[in-house]
PDB file of C-alpha atoms and ligand atoms in Angstrom:
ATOM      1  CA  UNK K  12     153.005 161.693  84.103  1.00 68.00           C
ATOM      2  CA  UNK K  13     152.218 158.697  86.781  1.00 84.00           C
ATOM      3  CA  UNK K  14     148.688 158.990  88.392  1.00 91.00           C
ATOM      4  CA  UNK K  15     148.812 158.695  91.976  1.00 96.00           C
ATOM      5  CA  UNK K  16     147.937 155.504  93.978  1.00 97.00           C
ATOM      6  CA  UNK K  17     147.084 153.985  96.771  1.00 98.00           C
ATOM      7  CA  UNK K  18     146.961 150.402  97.587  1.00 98.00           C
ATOM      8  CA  UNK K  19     143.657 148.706  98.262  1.00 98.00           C
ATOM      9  CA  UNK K  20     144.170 144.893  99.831  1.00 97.00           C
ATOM     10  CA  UNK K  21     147.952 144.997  98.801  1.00 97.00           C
ATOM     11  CA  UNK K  22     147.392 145.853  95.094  1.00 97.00           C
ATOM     12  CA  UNK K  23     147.946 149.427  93.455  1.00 97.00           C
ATOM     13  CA  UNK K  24     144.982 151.168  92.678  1.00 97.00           C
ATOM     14  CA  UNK K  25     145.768 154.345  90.331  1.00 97.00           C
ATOM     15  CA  UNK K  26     143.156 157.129  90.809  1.00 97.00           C
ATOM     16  CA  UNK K  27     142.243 160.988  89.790  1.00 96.00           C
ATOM     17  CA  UNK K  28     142.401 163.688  92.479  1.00 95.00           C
ATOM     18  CA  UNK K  29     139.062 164.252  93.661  1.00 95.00           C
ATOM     19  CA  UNK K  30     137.838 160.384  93.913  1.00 96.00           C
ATOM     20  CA  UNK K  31     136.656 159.100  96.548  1.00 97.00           C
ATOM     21  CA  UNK K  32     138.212 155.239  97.536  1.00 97.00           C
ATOM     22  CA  UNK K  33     134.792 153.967  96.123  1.00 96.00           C
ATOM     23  CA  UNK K  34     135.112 155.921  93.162  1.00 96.00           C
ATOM     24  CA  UNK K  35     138.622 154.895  92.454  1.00 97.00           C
ATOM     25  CA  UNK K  36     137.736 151.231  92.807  1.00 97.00           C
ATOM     26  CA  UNK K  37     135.046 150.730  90.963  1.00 95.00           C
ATOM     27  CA  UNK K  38     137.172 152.744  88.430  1.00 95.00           C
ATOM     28  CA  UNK K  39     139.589 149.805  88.963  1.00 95.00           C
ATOM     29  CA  UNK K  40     137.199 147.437  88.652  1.00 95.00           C
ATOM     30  CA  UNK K  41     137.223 146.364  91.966  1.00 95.00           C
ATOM     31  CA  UNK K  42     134.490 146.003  94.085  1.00 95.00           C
ATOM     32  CA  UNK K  43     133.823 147.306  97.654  1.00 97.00           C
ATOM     33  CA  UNK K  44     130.814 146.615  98.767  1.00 96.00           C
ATOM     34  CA  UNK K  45     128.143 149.509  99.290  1.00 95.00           C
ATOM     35  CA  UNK K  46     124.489 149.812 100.159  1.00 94.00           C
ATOM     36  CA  UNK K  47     123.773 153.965 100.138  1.00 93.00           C
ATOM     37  CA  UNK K  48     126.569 155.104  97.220  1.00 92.00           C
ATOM     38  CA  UNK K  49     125.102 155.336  94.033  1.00 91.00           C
ATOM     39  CA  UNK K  50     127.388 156.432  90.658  1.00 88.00           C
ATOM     40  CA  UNK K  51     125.274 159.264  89.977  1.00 91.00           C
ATOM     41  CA  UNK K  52     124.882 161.328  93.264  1.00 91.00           C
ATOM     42  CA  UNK K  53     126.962 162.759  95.733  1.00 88.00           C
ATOM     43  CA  UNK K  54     128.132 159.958  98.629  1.00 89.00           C
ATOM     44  CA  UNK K  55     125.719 160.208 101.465  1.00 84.00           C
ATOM     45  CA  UNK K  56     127.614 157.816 103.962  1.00 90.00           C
ATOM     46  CA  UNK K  57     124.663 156.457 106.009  1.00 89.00           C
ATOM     47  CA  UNK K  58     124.959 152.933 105.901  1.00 93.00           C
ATOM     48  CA  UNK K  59     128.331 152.073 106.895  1.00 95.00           C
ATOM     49  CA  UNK K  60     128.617 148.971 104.802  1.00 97.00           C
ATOM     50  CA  UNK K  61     131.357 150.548 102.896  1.00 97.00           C
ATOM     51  CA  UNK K  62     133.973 151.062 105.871  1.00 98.00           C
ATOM     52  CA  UNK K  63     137.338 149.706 104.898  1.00 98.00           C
ATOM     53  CA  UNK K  64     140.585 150.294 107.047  1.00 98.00           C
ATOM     54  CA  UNK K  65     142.697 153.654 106.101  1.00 98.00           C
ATOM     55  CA  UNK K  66     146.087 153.125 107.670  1.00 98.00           C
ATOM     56  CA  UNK K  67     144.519 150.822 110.124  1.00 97.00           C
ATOM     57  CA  UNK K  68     141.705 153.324 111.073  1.00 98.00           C
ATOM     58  CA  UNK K  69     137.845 152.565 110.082  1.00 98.00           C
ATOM     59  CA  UNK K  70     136.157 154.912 107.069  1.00 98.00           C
ATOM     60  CA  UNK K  71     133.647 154.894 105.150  1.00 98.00           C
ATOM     61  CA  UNK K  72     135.140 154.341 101.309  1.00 98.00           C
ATOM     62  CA  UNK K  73     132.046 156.054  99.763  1.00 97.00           C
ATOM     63  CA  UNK K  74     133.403 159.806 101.871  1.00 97.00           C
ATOM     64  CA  UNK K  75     137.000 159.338 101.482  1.00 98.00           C
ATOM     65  CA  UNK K  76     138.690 161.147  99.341  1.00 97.00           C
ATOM     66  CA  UNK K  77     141.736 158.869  97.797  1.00 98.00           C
ATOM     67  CA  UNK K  78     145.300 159.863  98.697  1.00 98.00           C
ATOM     68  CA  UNK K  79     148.646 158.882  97.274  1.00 97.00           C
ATOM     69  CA  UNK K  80     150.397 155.981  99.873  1.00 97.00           C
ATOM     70  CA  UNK K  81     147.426 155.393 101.651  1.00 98.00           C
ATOM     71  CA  UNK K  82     146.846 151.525 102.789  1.00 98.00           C
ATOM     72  CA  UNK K  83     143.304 151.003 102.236  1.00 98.00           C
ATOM     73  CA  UNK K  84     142.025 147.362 103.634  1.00 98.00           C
ATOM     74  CA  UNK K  85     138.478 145.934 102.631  1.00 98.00           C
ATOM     75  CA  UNK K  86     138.220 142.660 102.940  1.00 96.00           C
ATOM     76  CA  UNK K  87     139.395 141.457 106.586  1.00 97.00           C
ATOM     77  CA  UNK K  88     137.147 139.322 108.375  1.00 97.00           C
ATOM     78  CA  UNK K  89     136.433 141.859 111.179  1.00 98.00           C
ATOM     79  CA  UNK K  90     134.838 143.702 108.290  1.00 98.00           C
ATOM     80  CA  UNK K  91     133.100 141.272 106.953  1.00 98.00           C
ATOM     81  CA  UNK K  92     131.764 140.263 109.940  1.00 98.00           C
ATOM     82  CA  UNK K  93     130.770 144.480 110.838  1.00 98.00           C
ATOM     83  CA  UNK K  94     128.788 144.521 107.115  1.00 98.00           C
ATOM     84  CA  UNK K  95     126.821 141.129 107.790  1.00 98.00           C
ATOM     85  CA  UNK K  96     125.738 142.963 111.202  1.00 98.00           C
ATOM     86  CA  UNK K  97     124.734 146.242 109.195  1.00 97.00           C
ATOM     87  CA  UNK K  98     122.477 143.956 106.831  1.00 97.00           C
ATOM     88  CA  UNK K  99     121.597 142.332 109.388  1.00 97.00           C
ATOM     89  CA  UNK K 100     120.586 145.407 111.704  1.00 96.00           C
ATOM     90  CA  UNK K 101     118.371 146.604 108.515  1.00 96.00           C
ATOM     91  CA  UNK K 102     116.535 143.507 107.823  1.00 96.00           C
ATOM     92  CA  UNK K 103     115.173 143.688 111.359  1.00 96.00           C
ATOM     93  CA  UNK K 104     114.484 147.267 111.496  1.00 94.00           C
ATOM     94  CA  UNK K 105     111.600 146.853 108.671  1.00 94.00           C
ATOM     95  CA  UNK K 106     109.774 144.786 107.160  1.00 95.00           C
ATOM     96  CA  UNK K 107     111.730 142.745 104.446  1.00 95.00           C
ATOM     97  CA  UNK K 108     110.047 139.840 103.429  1.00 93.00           C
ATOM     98  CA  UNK K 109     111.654 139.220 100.367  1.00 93.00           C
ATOM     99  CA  UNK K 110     109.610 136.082  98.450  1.00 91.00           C
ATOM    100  CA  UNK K 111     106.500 138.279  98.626  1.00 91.00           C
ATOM    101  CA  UNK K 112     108.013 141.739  97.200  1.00 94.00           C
ATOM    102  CA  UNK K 113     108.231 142.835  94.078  1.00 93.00           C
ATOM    103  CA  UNK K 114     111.492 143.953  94.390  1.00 95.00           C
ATOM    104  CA  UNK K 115     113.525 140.975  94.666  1.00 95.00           C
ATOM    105  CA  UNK K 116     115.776 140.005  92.525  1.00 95.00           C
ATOM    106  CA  UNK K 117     116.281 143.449  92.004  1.00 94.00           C
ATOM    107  CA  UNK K 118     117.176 144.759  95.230  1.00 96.00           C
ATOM    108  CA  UNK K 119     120.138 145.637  96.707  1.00 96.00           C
ATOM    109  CA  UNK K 120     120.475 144.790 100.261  1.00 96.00           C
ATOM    110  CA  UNK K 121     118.478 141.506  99.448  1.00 96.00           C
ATOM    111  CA  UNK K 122     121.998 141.034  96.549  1.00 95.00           C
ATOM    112  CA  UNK K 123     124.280 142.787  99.550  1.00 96.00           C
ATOM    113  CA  UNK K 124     123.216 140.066 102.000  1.00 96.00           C
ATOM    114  CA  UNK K 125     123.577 137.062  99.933  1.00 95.00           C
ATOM    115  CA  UNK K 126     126.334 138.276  98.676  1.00 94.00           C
ATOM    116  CA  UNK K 127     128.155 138.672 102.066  1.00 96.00           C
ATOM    117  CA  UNK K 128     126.196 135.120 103.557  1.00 96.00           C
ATOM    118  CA  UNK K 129     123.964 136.267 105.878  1.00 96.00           C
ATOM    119  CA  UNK K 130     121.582 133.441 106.173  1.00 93.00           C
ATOM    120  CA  UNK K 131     119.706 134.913 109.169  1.00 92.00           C
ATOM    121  CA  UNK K 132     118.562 138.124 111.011  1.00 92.00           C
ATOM    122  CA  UNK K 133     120.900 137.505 113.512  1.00 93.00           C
ATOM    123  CA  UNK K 134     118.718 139.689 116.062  1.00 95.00           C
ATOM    124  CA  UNK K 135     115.156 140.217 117.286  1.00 96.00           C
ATOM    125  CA  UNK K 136     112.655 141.707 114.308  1.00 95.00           C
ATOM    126  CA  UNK K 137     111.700 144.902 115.646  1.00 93.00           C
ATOM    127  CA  UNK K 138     108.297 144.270 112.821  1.00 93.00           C
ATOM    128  CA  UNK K 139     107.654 148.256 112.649  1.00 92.00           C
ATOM    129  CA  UNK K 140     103.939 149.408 111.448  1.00 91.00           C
ATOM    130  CA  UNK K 141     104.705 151.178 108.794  1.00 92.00           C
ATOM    131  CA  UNK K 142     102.070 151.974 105.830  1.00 91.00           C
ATOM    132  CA  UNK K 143     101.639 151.040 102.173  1.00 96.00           C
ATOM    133  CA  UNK K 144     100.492 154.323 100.216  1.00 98.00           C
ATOM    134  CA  UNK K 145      98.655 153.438  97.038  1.00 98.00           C
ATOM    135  CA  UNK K 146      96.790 156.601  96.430  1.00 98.00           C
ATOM    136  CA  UNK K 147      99.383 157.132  93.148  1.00 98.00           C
ATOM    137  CA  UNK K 148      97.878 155.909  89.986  1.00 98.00           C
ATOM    138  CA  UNK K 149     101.605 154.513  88.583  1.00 98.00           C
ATOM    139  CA  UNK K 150     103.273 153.657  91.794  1.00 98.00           C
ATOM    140  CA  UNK K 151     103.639 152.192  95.027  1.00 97.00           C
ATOM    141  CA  UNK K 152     105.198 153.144  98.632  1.00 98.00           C
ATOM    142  CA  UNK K 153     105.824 150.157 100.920  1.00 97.00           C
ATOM    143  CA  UNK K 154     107.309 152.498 103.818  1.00 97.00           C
ATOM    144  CA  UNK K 155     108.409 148.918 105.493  1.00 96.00           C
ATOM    145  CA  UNK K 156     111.329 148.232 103.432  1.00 96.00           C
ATOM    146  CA  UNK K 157     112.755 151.840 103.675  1.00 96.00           C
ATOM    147  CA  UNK K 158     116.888 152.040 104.819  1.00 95.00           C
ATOM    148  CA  UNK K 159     116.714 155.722 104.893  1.00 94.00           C
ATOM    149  CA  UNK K 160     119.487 156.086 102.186  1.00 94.00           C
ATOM    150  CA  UNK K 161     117.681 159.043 100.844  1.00 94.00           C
ATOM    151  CA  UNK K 162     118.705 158.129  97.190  1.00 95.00           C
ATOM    152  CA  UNK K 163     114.999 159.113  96.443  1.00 97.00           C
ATOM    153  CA  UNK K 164     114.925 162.709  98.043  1.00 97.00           C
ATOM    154  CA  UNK K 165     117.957 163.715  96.643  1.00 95.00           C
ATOM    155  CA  UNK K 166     116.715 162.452  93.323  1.00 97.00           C
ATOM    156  CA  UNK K 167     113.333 164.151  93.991  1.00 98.00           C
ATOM    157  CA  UNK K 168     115.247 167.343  95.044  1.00 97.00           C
ATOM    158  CA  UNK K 169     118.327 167.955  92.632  1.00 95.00           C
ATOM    159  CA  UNK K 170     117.404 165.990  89.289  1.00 96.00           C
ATOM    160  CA  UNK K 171     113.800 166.184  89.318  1.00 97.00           C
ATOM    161  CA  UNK K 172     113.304 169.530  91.017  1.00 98.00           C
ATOM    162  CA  UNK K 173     110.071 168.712  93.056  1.00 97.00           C
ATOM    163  CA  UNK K 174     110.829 167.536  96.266  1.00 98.00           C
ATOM    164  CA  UNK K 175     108.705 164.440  97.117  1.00 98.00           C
ATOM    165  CA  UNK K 176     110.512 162.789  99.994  1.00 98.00           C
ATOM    166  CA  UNK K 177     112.107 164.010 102.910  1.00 97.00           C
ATOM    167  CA  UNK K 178     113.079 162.703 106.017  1.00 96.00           C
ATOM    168  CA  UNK K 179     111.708 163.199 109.083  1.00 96.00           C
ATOM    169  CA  UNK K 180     112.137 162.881 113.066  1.00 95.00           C
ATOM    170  CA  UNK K 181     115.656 161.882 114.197  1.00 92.00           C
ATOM    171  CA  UNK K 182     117.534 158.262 115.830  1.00 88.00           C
ATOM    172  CA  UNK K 183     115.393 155.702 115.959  1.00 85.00           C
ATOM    173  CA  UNK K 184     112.188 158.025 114.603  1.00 89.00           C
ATOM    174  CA  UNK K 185     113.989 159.102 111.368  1.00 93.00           C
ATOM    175  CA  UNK K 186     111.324 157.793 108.618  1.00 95.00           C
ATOM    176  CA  UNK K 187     110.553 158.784 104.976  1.00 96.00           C
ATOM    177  CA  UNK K 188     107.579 161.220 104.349  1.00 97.00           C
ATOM    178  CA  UNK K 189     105.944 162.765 101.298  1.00 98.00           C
ATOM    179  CA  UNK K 190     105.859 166.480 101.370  1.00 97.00           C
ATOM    180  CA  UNK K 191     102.100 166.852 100.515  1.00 97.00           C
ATOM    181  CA  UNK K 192      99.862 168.194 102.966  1.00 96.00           C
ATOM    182  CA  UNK K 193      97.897 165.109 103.338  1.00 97.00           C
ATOM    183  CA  UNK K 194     101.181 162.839 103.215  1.00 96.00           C
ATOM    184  CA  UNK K 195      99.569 160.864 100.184  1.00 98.00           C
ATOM    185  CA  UNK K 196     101.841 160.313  97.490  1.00 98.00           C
ATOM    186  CA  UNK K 197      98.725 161.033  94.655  1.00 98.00           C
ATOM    187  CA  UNK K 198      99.041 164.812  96.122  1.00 98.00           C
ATOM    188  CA  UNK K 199     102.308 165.852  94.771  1.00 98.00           C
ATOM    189  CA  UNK K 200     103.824 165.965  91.201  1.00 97.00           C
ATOM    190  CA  UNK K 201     105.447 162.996  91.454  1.00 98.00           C
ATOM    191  CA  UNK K 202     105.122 161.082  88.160  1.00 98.00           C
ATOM    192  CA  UNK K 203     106.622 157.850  87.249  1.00 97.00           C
ATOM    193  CA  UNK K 204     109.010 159.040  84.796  1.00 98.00           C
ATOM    194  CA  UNK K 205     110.925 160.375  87.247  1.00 98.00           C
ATOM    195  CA  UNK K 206     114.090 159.568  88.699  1.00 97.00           C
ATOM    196  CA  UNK K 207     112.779 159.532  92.152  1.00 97.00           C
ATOM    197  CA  UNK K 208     110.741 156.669  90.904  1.00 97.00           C
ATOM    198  CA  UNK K 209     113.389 153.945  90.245  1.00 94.00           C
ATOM    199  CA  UNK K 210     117.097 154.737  92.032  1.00 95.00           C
ATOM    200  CA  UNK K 211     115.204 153.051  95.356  1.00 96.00           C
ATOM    201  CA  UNK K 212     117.788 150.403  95.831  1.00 95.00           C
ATOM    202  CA  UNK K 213     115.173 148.252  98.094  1.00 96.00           C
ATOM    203  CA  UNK K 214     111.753 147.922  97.596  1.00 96.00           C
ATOM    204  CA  UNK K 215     110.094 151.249  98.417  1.00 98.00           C
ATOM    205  CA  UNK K 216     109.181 153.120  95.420  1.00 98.00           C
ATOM    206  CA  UNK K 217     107.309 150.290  93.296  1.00 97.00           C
ATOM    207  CA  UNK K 218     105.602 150.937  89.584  1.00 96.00           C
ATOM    208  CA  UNK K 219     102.243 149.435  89.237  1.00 97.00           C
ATOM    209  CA  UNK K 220     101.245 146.781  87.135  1.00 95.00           C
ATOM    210  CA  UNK K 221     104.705 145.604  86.198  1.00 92.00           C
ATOM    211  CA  UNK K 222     105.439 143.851  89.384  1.00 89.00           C
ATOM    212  CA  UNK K 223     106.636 140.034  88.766  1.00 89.00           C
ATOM    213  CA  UNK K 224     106.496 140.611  85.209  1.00 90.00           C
ATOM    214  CA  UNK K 225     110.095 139.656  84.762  1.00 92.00           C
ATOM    215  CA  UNK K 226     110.794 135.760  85.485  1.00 90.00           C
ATOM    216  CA  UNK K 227     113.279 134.814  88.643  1.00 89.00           C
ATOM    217  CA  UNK K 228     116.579 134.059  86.916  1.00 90.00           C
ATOM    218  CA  UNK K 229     116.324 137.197  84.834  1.00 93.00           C
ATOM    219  CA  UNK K 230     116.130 139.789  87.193  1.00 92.00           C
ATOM    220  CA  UNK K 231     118.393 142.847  86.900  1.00 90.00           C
ATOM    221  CA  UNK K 232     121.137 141.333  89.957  1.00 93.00           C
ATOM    222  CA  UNK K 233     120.342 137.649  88.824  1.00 91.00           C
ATOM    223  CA  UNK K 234     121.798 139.479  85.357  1.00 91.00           C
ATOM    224  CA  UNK K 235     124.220 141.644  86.733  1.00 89.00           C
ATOM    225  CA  UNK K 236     124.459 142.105  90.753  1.00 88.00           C
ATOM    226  CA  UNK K 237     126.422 145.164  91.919  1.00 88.00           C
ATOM    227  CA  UNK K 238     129.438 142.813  92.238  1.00 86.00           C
ATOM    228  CA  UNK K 239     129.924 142.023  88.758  1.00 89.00           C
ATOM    229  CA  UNK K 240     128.320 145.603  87.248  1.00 88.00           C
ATOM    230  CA  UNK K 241     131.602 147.124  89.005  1.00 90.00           C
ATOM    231  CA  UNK K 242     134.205 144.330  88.382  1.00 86.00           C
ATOM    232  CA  UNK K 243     132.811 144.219  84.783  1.00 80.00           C
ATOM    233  CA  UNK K 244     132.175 140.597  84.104  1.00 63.00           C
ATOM    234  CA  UNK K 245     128.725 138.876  84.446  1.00 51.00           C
ATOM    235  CA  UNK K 246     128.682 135.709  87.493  1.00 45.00           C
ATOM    236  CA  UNK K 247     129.163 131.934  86.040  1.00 41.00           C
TER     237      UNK K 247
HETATM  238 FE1  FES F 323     129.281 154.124 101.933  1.00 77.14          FE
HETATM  239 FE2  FES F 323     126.732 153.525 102.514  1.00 77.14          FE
HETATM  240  S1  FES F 323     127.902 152.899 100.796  1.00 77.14           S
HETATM  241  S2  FES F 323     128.190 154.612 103.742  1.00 77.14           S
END
């Protein structure tokens, strides 16, 4: 029996009831870009970087479920345009100063935004004081470079099963917190085996000692960036 399908910038996508647009895509092989989804949890939708058109209307591909007919646009210049803005938007809500942090090269909005052109913040840096907690004796927090995409509570919560992170306050105040007492990440059972400790897609959660070791040009996206991870081949 057929699978179902919808089509996804004019060309048939097959997919499995259940599967989101993302999900079905990168099934494909084709990439939509994303900033919050991650394979191995749940969709979160928070960033918005994923929103395609659905029969003309705006979603986020990482929350829809796929549907047989559907008309599924994500590469129109409008929304390219709407996910340079989002990286945009982030870059100036921290503090991302990419040639000084260990992350880079590695990183995915630093990958997302060269990979969509944005070759400037595009507004005024909002240059938040945030703190650097390095009371752990294997990692880092650099609070700065934090998109709230919650990857690292979840992890913390349902795969590790000790609840580090959380988010608190709400808007503009939403921030990431460690749920110790003191707020100091040496307080909790946070070790740096865990999964909390490397699905931060920026550079929050950091391992000591290791930063830099790995030369520019063989960093995990100058290896593989999301892009070509999804559509299966490595970049020329
Ligand atoms: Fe879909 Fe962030 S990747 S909302």
């Amino acid at each position: 029996m057929s699978r179902p399908r919808f089509t996804l910038d004019g060309v048939p996508v097959e997919f499995d009831e259940g599967q989101t647009l993302i999900e079905a895509a990168r099934a494909a092989h084709t990439y939509i870009p994303f900033l919050c989804a991650h394979p191995d949890f749940p969709a979160h939708g928070s960033c918005r970087v994923c929103t395609v058109l659905v029969n003309g209307r705006p979603m986020a591909a990482c929350t829809t479920r796929a549907a047989a007919g559907l008309t599924v646009e994500s590469q129109t210049p409008s929304l390219h345009a709407d996910r340079q803005a989002l990286v945009q938007m982030l870059l100036v809500e921290g503090n991302h100063f990419c040639p000084g942090c260990e992350k880079s090269g590695g990183c995915t909005l630093q990958t997302l935004g060269t990979d969509l052109g944005v070759t400037s913040a595009g507004f005024a840096h909002e240059s938040p004081q945030r703190p650097v907690d390095a009371s752990h004796p294997d990692l880092l927090l650099d609070f700065n470079r934090c998109i709230l995409c919650e990857l690292c509570v979840r992890a913390s919560a349902d795969v590790d099963h000790k609840h580090v992170f959380a988010l608190s306050g709400r808007g503009l105040h939403k921030h990431l917190i460690v749920n110790a007492e003191s707020g100091r990440l040496a307080d909790t059972g946070m070790s740096v085996d865990d999964v909390a400790a490397r699905v931060c897609p920026v550079g929050v959660i950091l391992k000591k000692r290791v930063g830099f070791s790995t030369p520019i040009g063989q960093r995990p996206h100058d290896v593989a960036p999301p892009r070509t991870q999804v559509e299966g081949k490595e970049e020329p």
